């Protein structure tokens, strides 16, 4: 347990004592206490920067389950440090924002901050764990805490729906990821990411490589809201806005990105990886930006924009993975650089925008863009921040979004030149889709800003009089927006310290092969990317200005074709299907269940016997048959057949008694006097009990008729009889060992002092069985007594 | 000599048991059946005794006694049931 471990686990420990603060210091907003921790953690993590930028990595191990090879190894390299800084940095700002956003008296703050701290700790654990199983543990903790945060206002039906949906989808992905992790563990015999990396060439040729790849990608895609698993993210917008800003834009949805980036060195050998990550990423980018335009809720726009931006980062990671096939050429690694740079940029501007939307909601009482407008003069600071955020998101200079958009285009254009995995034919689609999606990105960014802050002010539609937010609430978005501008003007602040080590973690081979240059400039000259950006701005502006002309196409697309419909109907029909299946086979009739049991019994036994070739008949050791046995057997069979065809219950009982007495006679014939004695007494008693039951049957339903004949029952009972007969013949024919009864014959007098061998076995050699059978009888007697007594008392009370 | 006598005796008892079974099945009234069942039990005693002779064993003499007792108890129980409708009477105070 080192300081690093303590740092990772400190939010979880802090979560334990937060309710105490809430109870004791009622007059102080609980958030102020919480705020200390992420700030401390941020300053703690920032001191690692100097070491990781030199290419160093830091590891620390704490034993957890060493016998299973599962230890909590914390591992800090460029990539995990980048994420840790995002988590703690934006975490501090979000906590600060939430102090002003959530009311001290109306909200249950202790719940909120406990969940938030749980989430923060879990997220730190995910990005800083080297052991995959430990990472999975934290991964599920992020799912659970996200579930709790989405349903923070649990009295609202939509919140509960959103929480359930996100839980189902992310846990589905998490479990698939666990499957992938276990497969990786089987292949490499370790769960450590670094050790798996070292044996990457063994893993690639392994048969389980592709299944592991698919399962892990499934986990990453569900968490990062990639197509078609993006549907949970828009519904998660029911959470409080600080939560949306933190979880659903900056951190949790990037866990999938982190996983893909982390696994890239292992899996990028496969064409499937590059096609899936790149292709699904582009599809998500397109689908998200296309759907964002039609949203009328500000958070809805931001949710779909998050989906599309995550797709963008994902597609860049996919394209960047292809660099391996070009000797890690600087030229192709640029896509990975762009991915990391955009990851940082997205966290800054999307956090800003969510906070702005939260302010607008807080100050006007609505988030519907049809009701909003003309807020610029009333909320000038908010409007400025929103302008910075949305123009950065649209990819306009001089903000950081412009830079990463340019790099994105560069990465996509280079796909055309690749000649691997059919990319030479289909690769041309990459830049085209990217360009079209960017136009839509531009449009929704403009909608977000201009529909909210310009136009006509409509006070009659708003719940409150609009006015500027308090300074404390504005503080966090101001910090984030100034980061947007700073990264925009001085991108190289990041490049050496953060981006370079992170890229080296994703593409480890680059450390040796070449010197990575990650300098980012505004001006590259008149490149195709620049003209693509001009095109985006031109077409985007035109489409935005004339949006009323073409947006009706959205209403043409039927609502039924969405993935939400698929999800909802899938859930309902699954429930219905399970219900009707259960109702069909759980009939409530014992006879049906007996049919299942016997059919299963027949099936499994005959399959085993036939597949093992175990049916044999050997007559060499059989004893001769005497005439008494034949006569007695005939009587027995006659009695049995009488039971089956008896027309009244009385006949059946008498016939059953005759069977029992014949068995007693068989015991006599086979020289078992003790058995014969017991059998006679027991048979008499049980026939008497049967008669008792028969006598007490209710009069009304006492219709004496033949057992109704059913062909299926006949078949099953005949099959059971034949099978058991065959098995007993076969087992008699194959005696492998002599019996141990010789020992009892010799020793029952010598050792136990008894001449009756049966009784000596019962009470001496194997007395334990007898003891417990006495117990059985005692339980039966007590049970009968209890049943009769309890029923009698109830009747007397009633 | 003794063996053939035993076999003949067994045959005769079997025939008498078959006739008794006919009475059990046919018997117009319940008392007819009860008496036939009682006689069947006693015949069973004979069968076991004869088989003991065949086996040349003392081990089944308890069985003979037991069948005698059971037949007696059974017949008494049935007789009481026919007479009073119940076998074990309830305590009147309860």
mmCIF file of C-alpha atoms in Angstrom, chain A residues 628 650 654 661 665 667-673 676-678 680-681 684 691 695, chain B residues 7 10 24 37 44 47-48 51 54-55 59-60 62-63 66-67 70 78 81 85:
data_model
loop_
_atom_site.group_PDB
_atom_site.id
_atom_site.type_symbol
_atom_site.label_atom_id
_atom_site.label_comp_id
_atom_site.label_asym_id
_atom_site.label_seq_id
_atom_site.Cartn_x
_atom_site.Cartn_y
_atom_site.Cartn_z
ATOM 1 C CA UNK A 628 -42.291 -71.834 -6.290
ATOM 2 C CA UNK A 650 -60.765 -50.484 -2.949
ATOM 3 C CA UNK A 654 -56.398 -54.837 -1.894
ATOM 4 C CA UNK A 661 -47.643 -60.028 0.849
ATOM 5 C CA UNK A 665 -43.342 -64.551 0.520
ATOM 6 C CA UNK A 667 -38.409 -62.914 1.122
ATOM 7 C CA UNK A 668 -39.312 -66.235 2.665
ATOM 8 C CA UNK A 669 -38.355 -68.063 -0.504
ATOM 9 C CA UNK A 670 -35.063 -66.218 -0.782
ATOM 10 C CA UNK A 671 -34.324 -66.958 2.858
ATOM 11 C CA UNK A 672 -34.549 -63.552 4.415
ATOM 12 C CA UNK A 673 -36.619 -64.100 7.592
ATOM 13 C CA UNK A 676 -40.178 -61.125 5.696
ATOM 14 C CA UNK A 677 -41.208 -60.254 9.263
ATOM 15 C CA UNK A 678 -40.794 -56.551 8.743
ATOM 16 C CA UNK A 680 -45.531 -58.325 6.683
ATOM 17 C CA UNK A 681 -46.040 -55.851 9.506
ATOM 18 C CA UNK A 684 -50.427 -54.491 7.009
ATOM 19 C CA UNK A 691 -57.931 -47.744 3.726
ATOM 20 C CA UNK A 695 -62.484 -43.825 3.764
ATOM 21 C CA UNK B 7 -45.431 -80.768 -2.427
ATOM 22 C CA UNK B 10 -48.639 -77.231 -0.977
ATOM 23 C CA UNK B 24 -62.928 -62.452 -1.743
ATOM 24 C CA UNK B 37 -59.317 -62.968 3.942
ATOM 25 C CA UNK B 44 -50.528 -68.552 4.365
ATOM 26 C CA UNK B 47 -47.612 -72.344 3.183
ATOM 27 C CA UNK B 48 -44.785 -70.832 5.212
ATOM 28 C CA UNK B 51 -41.720 -74.074 2.890
ATOM 29 C CA UNK B 54 -38.610 -77.765 2.308
ATOM 30 C CA UNK B 55 -35.754 -75.483 3.383
ATOM 31 C CA UNK B 59 -35.789 -69.338 10.755
ATOM 32 C CA UNK B 60 -39.371 -68.792 9.593
ATOM 33 C CA UNK B 62 -41.584 -66.231 13.791
ATOM 34 C CA UNK B 63 -43.173 -65.444 10.463
ATOM 35 C CA UNK B 66 -46.677 -63.059 13.108
ATOM 36 C CA UNK B 67 -49.118 -63.962 10.345
ATOM 37 C CA UNK B 70 -51.841 -60.052 12.090
ATOM 38 C CA UNK B 78 -62.658 -55.149 10.396
ATOM 39 C CA UNK B 81 -65.383 -51.306 11.836
ATOM 40 C CA UNK B 85 -68.100 -47.515 11.916
#
